[in-house]
Each structure stands twice: as structure tokens, then as C-alpha cells.
Short mmCIF file of C-alpha atoms in Angstrom, two decimals:
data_model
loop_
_atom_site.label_atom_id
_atom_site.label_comp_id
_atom_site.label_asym_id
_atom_site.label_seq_id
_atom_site.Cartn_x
_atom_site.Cartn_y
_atom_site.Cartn_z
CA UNK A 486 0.00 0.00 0.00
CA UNK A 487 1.36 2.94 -1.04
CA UNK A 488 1.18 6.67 0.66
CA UNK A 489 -1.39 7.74 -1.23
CA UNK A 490 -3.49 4.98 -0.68
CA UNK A 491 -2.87 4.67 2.95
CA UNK A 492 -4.12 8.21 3.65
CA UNK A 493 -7.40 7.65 1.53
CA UNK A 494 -7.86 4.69 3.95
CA UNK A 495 -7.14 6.48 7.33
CA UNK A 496 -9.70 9.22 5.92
CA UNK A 497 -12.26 6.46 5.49
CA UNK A 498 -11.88 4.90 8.68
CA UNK A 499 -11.66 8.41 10.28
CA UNK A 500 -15.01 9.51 8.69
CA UNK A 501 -16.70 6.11 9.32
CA UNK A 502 -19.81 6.64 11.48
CA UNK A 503 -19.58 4.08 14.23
CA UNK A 504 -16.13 4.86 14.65
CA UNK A 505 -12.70 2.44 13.02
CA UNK A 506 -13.75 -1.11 14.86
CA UNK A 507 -12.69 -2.88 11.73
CA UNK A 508 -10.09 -2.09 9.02
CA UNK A 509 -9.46 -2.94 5.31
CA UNK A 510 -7.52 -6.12 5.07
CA UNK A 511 -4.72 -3.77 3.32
CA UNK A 512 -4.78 -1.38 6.51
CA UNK A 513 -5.43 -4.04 9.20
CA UNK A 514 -2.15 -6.07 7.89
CA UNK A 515 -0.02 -2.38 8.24
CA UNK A 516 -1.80 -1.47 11.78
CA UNK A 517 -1.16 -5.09 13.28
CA UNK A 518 2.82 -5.23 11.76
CA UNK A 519 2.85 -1.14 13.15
CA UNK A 520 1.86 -2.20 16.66
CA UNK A 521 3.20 -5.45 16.65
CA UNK A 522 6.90 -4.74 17.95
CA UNK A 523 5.71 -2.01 20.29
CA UNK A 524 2.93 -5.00 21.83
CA UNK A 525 5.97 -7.70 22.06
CA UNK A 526 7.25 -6.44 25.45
CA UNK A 527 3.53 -6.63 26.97
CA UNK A 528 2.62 -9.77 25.32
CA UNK A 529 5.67 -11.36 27.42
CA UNK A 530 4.61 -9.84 30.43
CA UNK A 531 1.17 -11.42 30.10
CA UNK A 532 2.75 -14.93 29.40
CA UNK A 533 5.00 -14.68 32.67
CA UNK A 534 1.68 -13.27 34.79
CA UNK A 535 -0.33 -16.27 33.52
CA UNK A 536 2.55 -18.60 34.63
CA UNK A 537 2.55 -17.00 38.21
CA UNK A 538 -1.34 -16.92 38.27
CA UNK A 539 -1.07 -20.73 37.63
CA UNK A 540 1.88 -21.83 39.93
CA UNK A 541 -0.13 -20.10 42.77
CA UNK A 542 -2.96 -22.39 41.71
CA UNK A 543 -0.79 -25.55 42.14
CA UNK A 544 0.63 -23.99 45.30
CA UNK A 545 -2.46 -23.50 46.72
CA UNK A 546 -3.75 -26.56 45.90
CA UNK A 547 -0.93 -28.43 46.92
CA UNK A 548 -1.27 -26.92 50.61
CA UNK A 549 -5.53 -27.34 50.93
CA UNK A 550 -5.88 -31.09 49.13
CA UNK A 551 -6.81 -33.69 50.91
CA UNK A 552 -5.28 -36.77 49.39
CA UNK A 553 -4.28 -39.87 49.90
CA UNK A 554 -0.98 -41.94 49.44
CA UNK A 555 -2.25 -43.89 46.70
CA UNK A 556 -2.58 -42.13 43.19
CA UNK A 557 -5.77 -40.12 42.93
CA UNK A 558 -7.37 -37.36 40.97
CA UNK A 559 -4.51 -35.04 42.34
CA UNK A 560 -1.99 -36.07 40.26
CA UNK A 561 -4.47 -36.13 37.62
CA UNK A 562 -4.94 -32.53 38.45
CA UNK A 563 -1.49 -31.60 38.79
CA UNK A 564 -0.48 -33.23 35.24
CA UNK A 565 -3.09 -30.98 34.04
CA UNK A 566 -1.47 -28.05 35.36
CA UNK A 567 1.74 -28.77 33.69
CA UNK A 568 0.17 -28.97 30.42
CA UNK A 569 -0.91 -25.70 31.62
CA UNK A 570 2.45 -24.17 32.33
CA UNK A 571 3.88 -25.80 29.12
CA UNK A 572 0.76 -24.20 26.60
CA UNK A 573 1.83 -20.81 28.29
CA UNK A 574 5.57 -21.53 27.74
CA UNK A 575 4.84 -22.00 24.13
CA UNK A 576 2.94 -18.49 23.96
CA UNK A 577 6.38 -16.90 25.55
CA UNK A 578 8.35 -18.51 23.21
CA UNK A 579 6.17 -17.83 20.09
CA UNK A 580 6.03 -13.86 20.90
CA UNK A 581 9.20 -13.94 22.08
CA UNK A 582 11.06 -15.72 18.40
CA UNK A 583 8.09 -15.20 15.75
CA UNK A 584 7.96 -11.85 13.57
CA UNK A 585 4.73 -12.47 11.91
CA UNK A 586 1.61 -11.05 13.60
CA UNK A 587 -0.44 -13.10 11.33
CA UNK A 588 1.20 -16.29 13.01
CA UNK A 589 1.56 -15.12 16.37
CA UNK A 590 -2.00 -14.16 16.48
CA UNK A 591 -3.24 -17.19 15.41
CA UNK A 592 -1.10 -18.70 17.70
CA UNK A 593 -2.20 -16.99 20.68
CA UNK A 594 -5.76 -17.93 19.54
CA UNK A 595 -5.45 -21.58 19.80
CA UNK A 596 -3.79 -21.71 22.53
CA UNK A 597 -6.07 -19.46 24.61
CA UNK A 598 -8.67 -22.49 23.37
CA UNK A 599 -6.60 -24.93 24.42
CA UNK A 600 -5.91 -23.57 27.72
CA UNK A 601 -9.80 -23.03 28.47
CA UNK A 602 -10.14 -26.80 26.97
CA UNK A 603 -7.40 -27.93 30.08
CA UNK A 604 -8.84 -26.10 32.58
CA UNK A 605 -11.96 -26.99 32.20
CA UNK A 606 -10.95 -30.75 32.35
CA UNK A 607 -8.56 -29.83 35.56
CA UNK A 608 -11.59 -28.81 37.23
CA UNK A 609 -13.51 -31.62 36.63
CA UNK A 610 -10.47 -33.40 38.51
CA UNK A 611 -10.82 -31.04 41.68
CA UNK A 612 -11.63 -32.85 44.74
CA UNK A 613 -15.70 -32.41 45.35
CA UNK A 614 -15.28 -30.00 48.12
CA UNK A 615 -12.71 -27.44 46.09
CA UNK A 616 -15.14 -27.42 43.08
CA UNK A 617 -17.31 -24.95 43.66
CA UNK A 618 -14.15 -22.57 44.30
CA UNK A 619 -12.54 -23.87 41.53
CA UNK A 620 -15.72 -22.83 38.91
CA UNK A 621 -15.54 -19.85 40.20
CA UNK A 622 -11.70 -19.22 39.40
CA UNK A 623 -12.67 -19.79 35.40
CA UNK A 624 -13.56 -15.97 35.13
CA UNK A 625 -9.68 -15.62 35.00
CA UNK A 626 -9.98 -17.08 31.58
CA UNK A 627 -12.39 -14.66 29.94
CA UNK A 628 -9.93 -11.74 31.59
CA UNK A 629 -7.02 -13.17 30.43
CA UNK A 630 -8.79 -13.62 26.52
CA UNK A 631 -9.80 -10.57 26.41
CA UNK A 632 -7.12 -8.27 28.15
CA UNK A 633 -4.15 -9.88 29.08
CA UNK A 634 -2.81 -11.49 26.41
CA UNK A 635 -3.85 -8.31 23.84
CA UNK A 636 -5.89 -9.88 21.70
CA UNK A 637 -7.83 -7.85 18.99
CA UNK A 638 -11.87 -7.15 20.01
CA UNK A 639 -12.79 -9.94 17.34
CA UNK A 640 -9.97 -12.34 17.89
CA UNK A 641 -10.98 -12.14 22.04
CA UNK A 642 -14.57 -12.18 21.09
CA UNK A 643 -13.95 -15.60 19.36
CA UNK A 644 -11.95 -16.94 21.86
CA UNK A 645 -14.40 -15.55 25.28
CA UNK A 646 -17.10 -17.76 22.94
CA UNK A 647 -15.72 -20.74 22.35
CA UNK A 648 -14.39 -20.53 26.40
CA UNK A 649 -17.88 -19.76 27.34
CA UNK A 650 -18.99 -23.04 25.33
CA UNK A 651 -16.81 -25.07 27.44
CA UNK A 652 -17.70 -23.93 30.88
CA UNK A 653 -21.15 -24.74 29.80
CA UNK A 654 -19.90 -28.46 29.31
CA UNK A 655 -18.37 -28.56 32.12
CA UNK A 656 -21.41 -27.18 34.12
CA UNK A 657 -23.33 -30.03 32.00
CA UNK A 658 -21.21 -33.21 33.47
CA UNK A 659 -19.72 -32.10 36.64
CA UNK A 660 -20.93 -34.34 39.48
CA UNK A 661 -21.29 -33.00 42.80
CA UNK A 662 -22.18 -29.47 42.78
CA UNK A 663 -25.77 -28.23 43.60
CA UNK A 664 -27.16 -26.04 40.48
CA UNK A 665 -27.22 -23.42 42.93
CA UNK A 666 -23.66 -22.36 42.74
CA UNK A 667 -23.75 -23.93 38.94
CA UNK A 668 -26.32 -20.52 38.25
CA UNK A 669 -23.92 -18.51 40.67
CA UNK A 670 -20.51 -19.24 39.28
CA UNK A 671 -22.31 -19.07 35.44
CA UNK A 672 -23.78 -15.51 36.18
CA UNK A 673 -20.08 -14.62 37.35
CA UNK A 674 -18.21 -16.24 34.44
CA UNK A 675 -20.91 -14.32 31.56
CA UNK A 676 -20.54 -10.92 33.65
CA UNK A 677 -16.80 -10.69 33.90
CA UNK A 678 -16.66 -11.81 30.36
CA UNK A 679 -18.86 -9.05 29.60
CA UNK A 680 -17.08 -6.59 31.29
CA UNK A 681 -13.45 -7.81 30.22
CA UNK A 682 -14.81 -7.84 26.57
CA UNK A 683 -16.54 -4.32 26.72
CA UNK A 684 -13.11 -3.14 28.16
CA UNK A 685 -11.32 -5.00 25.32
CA UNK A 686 -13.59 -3.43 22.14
CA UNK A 687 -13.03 0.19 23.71
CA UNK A 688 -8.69 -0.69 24.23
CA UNK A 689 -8.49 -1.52 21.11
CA UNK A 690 -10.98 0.78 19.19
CA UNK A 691 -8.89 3.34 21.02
CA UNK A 692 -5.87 1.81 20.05
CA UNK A 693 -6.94 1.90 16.31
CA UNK A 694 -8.15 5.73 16.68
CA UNK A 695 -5.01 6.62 17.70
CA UNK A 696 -2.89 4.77 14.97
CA UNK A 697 -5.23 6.40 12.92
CA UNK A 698 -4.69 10.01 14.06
CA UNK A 699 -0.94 8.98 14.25
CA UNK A 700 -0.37 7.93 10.93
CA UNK A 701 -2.41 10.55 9.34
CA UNK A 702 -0.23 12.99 10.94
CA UNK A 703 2.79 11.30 9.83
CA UNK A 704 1.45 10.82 6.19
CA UNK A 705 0.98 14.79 6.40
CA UNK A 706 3.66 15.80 7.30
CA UNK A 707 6.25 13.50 5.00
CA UNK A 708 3.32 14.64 2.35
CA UNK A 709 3.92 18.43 2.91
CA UNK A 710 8.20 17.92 3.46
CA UNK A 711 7.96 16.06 -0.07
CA UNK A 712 6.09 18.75 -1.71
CA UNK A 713 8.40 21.10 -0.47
CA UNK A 714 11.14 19.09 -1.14
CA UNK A 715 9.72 19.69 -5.00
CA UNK A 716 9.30 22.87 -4.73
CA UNK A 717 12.65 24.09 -3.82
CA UNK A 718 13.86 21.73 -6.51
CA UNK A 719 11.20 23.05 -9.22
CA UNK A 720 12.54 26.84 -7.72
CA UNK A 721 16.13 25.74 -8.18
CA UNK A 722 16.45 24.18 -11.57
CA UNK A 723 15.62 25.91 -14.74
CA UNK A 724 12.86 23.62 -16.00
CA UNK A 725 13.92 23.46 -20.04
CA UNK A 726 17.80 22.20 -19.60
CA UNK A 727 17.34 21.03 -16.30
CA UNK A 728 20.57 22.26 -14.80
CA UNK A 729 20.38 25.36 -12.22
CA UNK A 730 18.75 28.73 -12.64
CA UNK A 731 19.40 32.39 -12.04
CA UNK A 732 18.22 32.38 -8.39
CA UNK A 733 20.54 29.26 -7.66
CA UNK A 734 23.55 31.16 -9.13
CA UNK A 735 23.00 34.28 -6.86
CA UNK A 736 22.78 32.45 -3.84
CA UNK A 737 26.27 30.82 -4.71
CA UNK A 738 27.87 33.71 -5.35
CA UNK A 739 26.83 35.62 -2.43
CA UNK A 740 27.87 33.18 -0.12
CA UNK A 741 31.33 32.62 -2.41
CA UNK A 742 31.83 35.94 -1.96
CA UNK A 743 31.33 36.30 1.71
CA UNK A 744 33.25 33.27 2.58
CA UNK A 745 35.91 34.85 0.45
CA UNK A 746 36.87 31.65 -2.15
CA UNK A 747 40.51 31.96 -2.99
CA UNK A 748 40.19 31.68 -6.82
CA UNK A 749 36.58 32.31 -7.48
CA UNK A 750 35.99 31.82 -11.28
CA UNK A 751 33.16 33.01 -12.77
CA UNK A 752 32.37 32.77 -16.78
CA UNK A 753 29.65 34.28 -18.60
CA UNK A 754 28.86 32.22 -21.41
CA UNK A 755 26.87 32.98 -24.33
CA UNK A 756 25.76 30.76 -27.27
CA UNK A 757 26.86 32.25 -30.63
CA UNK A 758 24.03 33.84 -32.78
CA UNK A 759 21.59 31.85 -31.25
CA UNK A 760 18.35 34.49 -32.58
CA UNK A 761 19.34 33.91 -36.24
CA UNK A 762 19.04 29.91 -34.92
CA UNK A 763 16.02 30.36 -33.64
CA UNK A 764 15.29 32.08 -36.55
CA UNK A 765 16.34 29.17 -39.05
CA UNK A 766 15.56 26.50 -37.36
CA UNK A 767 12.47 26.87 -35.34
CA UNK A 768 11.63 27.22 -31.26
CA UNK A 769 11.34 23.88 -30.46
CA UNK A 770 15.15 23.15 -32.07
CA UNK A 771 16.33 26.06 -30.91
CA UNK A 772 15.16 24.47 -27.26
CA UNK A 773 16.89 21.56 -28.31
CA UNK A 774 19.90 23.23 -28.61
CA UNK A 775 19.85 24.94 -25.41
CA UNK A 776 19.57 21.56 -23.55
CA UNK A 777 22.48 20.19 -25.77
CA UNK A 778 24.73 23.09 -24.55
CA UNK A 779 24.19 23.02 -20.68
CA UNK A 780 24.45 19.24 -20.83
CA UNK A 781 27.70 19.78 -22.65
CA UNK A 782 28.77 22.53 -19.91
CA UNK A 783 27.64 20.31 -17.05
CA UNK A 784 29.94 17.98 -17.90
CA UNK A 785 33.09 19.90 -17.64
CA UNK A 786 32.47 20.76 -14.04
CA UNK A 787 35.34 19.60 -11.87
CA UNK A 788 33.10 18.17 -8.82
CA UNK A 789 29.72 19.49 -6.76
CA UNK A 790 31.68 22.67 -5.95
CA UNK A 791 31.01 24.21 -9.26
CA UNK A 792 28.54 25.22 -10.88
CA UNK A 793 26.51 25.72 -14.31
CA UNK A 794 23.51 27.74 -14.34
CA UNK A 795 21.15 29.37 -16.91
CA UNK A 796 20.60 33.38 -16.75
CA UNK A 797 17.86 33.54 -19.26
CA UNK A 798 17.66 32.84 -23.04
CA UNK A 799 21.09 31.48 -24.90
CA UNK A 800 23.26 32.88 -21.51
CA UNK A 801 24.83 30.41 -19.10
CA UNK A 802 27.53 30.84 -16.12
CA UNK A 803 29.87 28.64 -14.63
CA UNK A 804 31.75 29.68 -10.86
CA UNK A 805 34.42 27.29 -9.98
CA UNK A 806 35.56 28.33 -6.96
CA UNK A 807 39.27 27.37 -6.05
CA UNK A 808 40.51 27.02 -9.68
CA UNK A 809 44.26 27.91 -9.97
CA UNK A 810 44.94 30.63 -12.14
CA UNK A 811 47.29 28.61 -14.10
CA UNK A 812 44.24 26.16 -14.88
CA UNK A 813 41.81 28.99 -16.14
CA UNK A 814 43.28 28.60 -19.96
CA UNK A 815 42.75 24.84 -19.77
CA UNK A 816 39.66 24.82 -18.14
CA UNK A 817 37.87 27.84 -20.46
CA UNK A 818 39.28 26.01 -23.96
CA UNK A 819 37.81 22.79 -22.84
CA UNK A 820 34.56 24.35 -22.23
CA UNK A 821 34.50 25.87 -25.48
CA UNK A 822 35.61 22.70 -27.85
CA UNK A 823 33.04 20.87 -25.32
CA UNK A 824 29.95 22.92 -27.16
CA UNK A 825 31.57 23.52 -30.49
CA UNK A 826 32.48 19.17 -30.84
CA UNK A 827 28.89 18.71 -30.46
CA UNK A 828 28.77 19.92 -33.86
CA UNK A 829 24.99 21.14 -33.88
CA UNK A 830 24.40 22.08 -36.97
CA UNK A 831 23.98 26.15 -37.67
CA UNK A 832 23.69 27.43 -41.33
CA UNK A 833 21.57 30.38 -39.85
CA UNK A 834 25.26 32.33 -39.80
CA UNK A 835 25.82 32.43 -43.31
CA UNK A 836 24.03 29.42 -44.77
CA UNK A 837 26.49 27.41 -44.44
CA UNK A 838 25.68 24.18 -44.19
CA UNK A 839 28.85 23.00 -42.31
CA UNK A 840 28.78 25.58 -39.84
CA UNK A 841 28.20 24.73 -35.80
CA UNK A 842 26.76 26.37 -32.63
CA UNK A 843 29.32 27.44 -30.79
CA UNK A 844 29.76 29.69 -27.53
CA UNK A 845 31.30 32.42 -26.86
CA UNK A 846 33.05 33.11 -23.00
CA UNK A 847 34.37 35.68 -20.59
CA UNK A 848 36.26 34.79 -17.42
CA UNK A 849 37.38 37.01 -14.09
CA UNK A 850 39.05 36.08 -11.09
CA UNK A 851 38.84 36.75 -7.53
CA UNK A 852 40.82 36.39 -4.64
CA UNK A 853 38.77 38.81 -2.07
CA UNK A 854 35.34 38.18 -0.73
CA UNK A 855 32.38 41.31 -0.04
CA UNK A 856 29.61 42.54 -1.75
CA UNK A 857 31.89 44.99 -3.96
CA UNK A 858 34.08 42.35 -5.03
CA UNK A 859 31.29 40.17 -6.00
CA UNK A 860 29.38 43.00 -8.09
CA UNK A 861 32.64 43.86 -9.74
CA UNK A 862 33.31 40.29 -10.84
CA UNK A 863 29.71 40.19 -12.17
CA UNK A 864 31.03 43.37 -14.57
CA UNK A 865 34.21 42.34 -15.19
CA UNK A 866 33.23 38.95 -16.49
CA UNK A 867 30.50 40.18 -18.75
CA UNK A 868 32.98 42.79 -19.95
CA UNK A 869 35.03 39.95 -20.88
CA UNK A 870 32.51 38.41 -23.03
CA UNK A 871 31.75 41.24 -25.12
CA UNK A 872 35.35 41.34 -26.07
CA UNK A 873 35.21 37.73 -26.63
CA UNK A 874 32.14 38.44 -29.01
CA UNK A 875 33.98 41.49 -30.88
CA UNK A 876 37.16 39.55 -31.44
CA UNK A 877 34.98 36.83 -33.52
CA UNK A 878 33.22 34.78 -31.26
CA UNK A 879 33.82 31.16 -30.51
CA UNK A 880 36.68 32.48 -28.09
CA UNK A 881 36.92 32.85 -24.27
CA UNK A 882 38.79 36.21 -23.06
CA UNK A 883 39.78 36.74 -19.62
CA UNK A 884 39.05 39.90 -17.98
CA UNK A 885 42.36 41.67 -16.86
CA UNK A 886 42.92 41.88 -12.86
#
């Protein structure tokens, strides 16, 4: 499920009338994996209380029964107990090694079943006189379905049932207990289950609200940093060649010029008669050409130091910043044979046919940093082209210290 989607769902469940009790099988599967590793520490805890609970039972049992030497129902009783211990061993252990909420859910299920299965079979084993006490004990079970082990309203609904169904079959063949305290311990068991399932539906329907409000927030708020994200990208990057614009360059050269870059280079670049292009060619080549050109003069940048950005219509700049002044020559003749070895055609010059786009540059160097310096570098470079243009174009000048 994607972001988009996810939202869309959290606004449905959000709007739904009766409140989120149930989610889409796509949003229930991210709620229960979402919750499941921040549930893991309590699930354990309920394992080692129900382990406790039951090792007082065999305690006090132990200390009350009346039993003699030979082997009787107390054994019988205590065996049962074990299997007790051992189906809440395998809950610890399945919470405790299992990733999958899908499994460990269904896990926790069964053996809740299981467990109400045993017990009601222990009791059955209870000496006549401990019964009664011992019926009265099984509203543990409905508590422990329905809050202590964290099962979801449905999934503790299911099992409180099918528990419910067995204490009735118990009630049904147990000898030795007057109907009485059968009606007694029955209205006990059905109220507490009640009670511990009307305090499970509103846990976890306030559990799900608050994933609900959670996540939407979240989605928000990585919504509204992506769009912005885009938008200082869109606001950055001149949208026909891609590379950056105006606005970009400033900003660079401002702080350039206030950190005071030893060997700030900054070239004004224009492409050669690029109206008569236009002119021959068309717009949408002449667009074509553009993109050609700053790809070209993107790729002669030396690392993410420099930088090649478009001023408006056919005029680029470059600032390399720390470029040796015995470099500059290199560095400004392999930007120019970068554009004219494209070899884009250009017979709007003279109508010649072999004739190429081709750029035209002007270079100054600083060594200072301030507001002045940066202004005069601005002149001195465009100076520099001009000059570049009157001497024939397809030339870089540098602009005298």
C-alpha cells in the first residue's frame, strides 16, 4: 500500500460513522505489523503473569488437598497443570522468536482455546469439596482472553465464545455441585466476560483511533516535506535544460563571496548567434539546442563545488571556486571545444551548411570576498565576453585583474 493509498484509507476509517472497529484487510495487515513490535514487550509480560497466576494455583492446591498416598485425581490434576504451564511456555516462546503477527496471532488464539479446553478438564479433577471454588476461578480465563494477552476485540470475542462453550460443558457433566452455585458461578463467568470484553472493544478501538490520528499525521507531514522538497527543486532548476537557474547562481555567489573563495571563477557564457538559430531552425530546435549546450557545460564541471547555471535565453555561467589561475586557460578552452564538438548544426550564420553552434566566454578572477568584489566580478566577467564576441566569437577572453 502505497502513501497515497494509505491516507485515503485512514480518511475512510476516520469519517466512518460508528467509529474504526474494523479495518481494510490492506490497513489491518499495516496497523497489526505497526503495533506489533511495540505489543511484544507486553505480550511477554502477560505470558509470565499467567505462569505466576497458575503456579499459585498448584501452590495453593498443593497446601488445601486432601489426598491420599495412593494415586488419585490429584496427580491427575497436577499433570493438568503442567500442560498448563507448558501451553503458556509455548505463547512466551512464540512472541518472544516469531515476527509475523499473522502467526503469532493465530497462535495466541489456539492456545487461549486450548488452555480453556485444560482447565476446564482440571476442574472436573478437583476434589468435590474445592469445586465450587474452583468454577468460580474460570472468570480468569475470559480476563485473560480478552485483556491480558492483547488480543484484537474480534480475535478475544472468538476466543471468550468458544471458552464460554466449554464452561457450559463442564457445568453439564460435573458431578457433585448443587445447580445453585452452577447458576452462581455461570452468572459470574458471563458478567466478567462481559465486562473484560466491553473493556477490550473500547482498548483496542482506542488503540486503532489513535494509529489512525498517528499515521495521518505522519502521512501529512512527510506529504507536505515532499512537496516542499519539490518545490525548492522546481525553484532551483531551470525547467527546459534542467541544470540550475538564475536564483541558484545568486545564492552561490553571495555566499562565495562572503566566505571569500581563494580563486573564485566566474564565466559568462553565451551561445553564438543563437536568434538567427532560432530564426532558421524553429523554437522547439532552438530548445533543443539549449539543452544540448548546458548538458555539454555540465559535464566539464570539476566536482559538486562548481557550478553551471542558466541566466535567461542562450546565456549560461559557470563559478568554480578554487581554480588555480594557471588552470583557467585549460579549463575555459575545454569548455569551449566541449559545445563547439557537439557539432549542432547552424547554417543560420551564413548558410552554411557545415557551420556549428558554438559559444562564446568571458572569465574574471577573484581572490577577495564582499559585496563589492562580487558586483565587480559580475562586470568584469560580462565585460570579458563582449570582447570575446567582438574579437569573432567562438573564443573565451579573460578579464584583466
Amino acid at each position: 500500500m502505497n502513501r497515497d493509498d494509505l491516507l485515503r484509507e485512514v480518511a475512510i476509517n476516520l469519517d466512518a460513522p460508528l467509529g474504526p472497529t474494523r479495518f481494510t484487510a490492506e490497513l489491518e495487515d499495516h496497523y497489526r505489523t505497526t503495533i506489533a513490535d511495540a505489543r511484544r514487550p507486553s505480550m511477554l509480560i502477560a505470558g509470565g503473569i499467567g505462569m505466576a497466576i497458575l503456579w499459585l494455583f498448584v501452590v495453593q492446591y498443593s497446601f488445601f488437598s486432601e489426598r491420599p498416598r495412593a494415586f488419585t485425581s490429584f496427580e491427575v490434576w497436577l499433570a493438568m497443570m503442567g500442560c498448563l504451564n507448558l501451553l503458556v511456555l509455548g505463547y512466551v516462546l512464540i512472541h518472544a522468536m516469531v515476527r509475523s503477527h499473522r502467526v503469532r496471532d493465530g497462535a495466541t488464539m489456539a492456545i487461549m482455546i486450548a488452555i480453556g479446553a485444560v482447565v476446564c478438564v482440571t476442574i472436573s479433577y478437583d476434589e468435590p469439596r474445592l469445586r465450587p471454588y474452583s468454577l468460580f476461578a474460570y472468570s480468569l480465563f475470559p480476563v485473560a482472553a480478552n485483556n491480558l494477552v492483547w488480543l484484537h476485540f474480534r480475535q478475544a470475542l472468538t476466543v471468550s465464545i468458544v471458552g464460554m462453550g466449554l464452561f457450559a460443558v463442564l457445568l453439564a457433566v460435573i458431578p457433585d455441585v448443587t445447580v445453585e452455585i452452577k447458576i452462581m458461578a455461570t452468572l459470574v463467568v458471563l458478567g466478567v466476560g462481559a465486562m473484560s470484553a466491553w473493556a477490550n472493544w473500547r482498548t483496542d478501538r482506542g488503540d486503532r483511533v489513535g494509529f489512525l490520528w498517528l499515521t495521518r499525521e505522519r502521512l501529512l507531514v512527510e506529504l507536505s516535506r515532499r512537496q516542499n522538497e519539490e518545490l525548492r527543486e522546481i525553484s532551483a532548476i531551470d525547467p527546459l535544460t534542467g541544470i540550475a537557474n538564475r536564483r541558484v547562481f545568486e545564492e552561490r555567489l553571495r555566499l562565495a563571496a562572503e566566505d571569500g573563495d581563494d580563486g573564485l571563477a566566474l564565466m559568462m557564457i553565451d551561445i553564438d548567434h543563437f536568434k538567427l538559430f532560432n530564426d532558421h531552425y524553429g523554437h522547439l530546435i532552438g530548445d533543443q539546442c539549449l539543452q544540448s549546450v548546458a548538458g555539454a557545460l555540465a559535464g566539464q564541471l570539476r566536482g559538486p563545488d562548481d557550478l553551471v547555471a542558466r541566466l535567461g535565453g542562450e546565456e549560461f555561467v559557470v563559478l568554480m571556486p578554487r581554480l588555480v589561475e594557471g588552470d583557467v586557460a585549460t579549463v575555459l578552452e575545454r569548455i569551449r571545444a566541449a559545445v563547439e564538438q557537439l557539432t549542432i548544426p547552424h547554417a543560420g550564420v551564413r548558410g552554411h551548411a557545415d557551420d556549428v553552434v558554438t559559444i562564446s566566454i568571458g572569465c574574471a578572477l577573484s581572490d577577495r570576498g564582499g559585496i563589492e568584489e562580487r558586483r565587480a566580478l559580475l562586470t568584469r566577467a560580462d565585460r570579458a565576453l563582449y570582447r570575446a564576441k567582438n574579437e569573432g566569437r567562438n573564443r573565451w577572453c579573460l578579464a584583466a585583474p
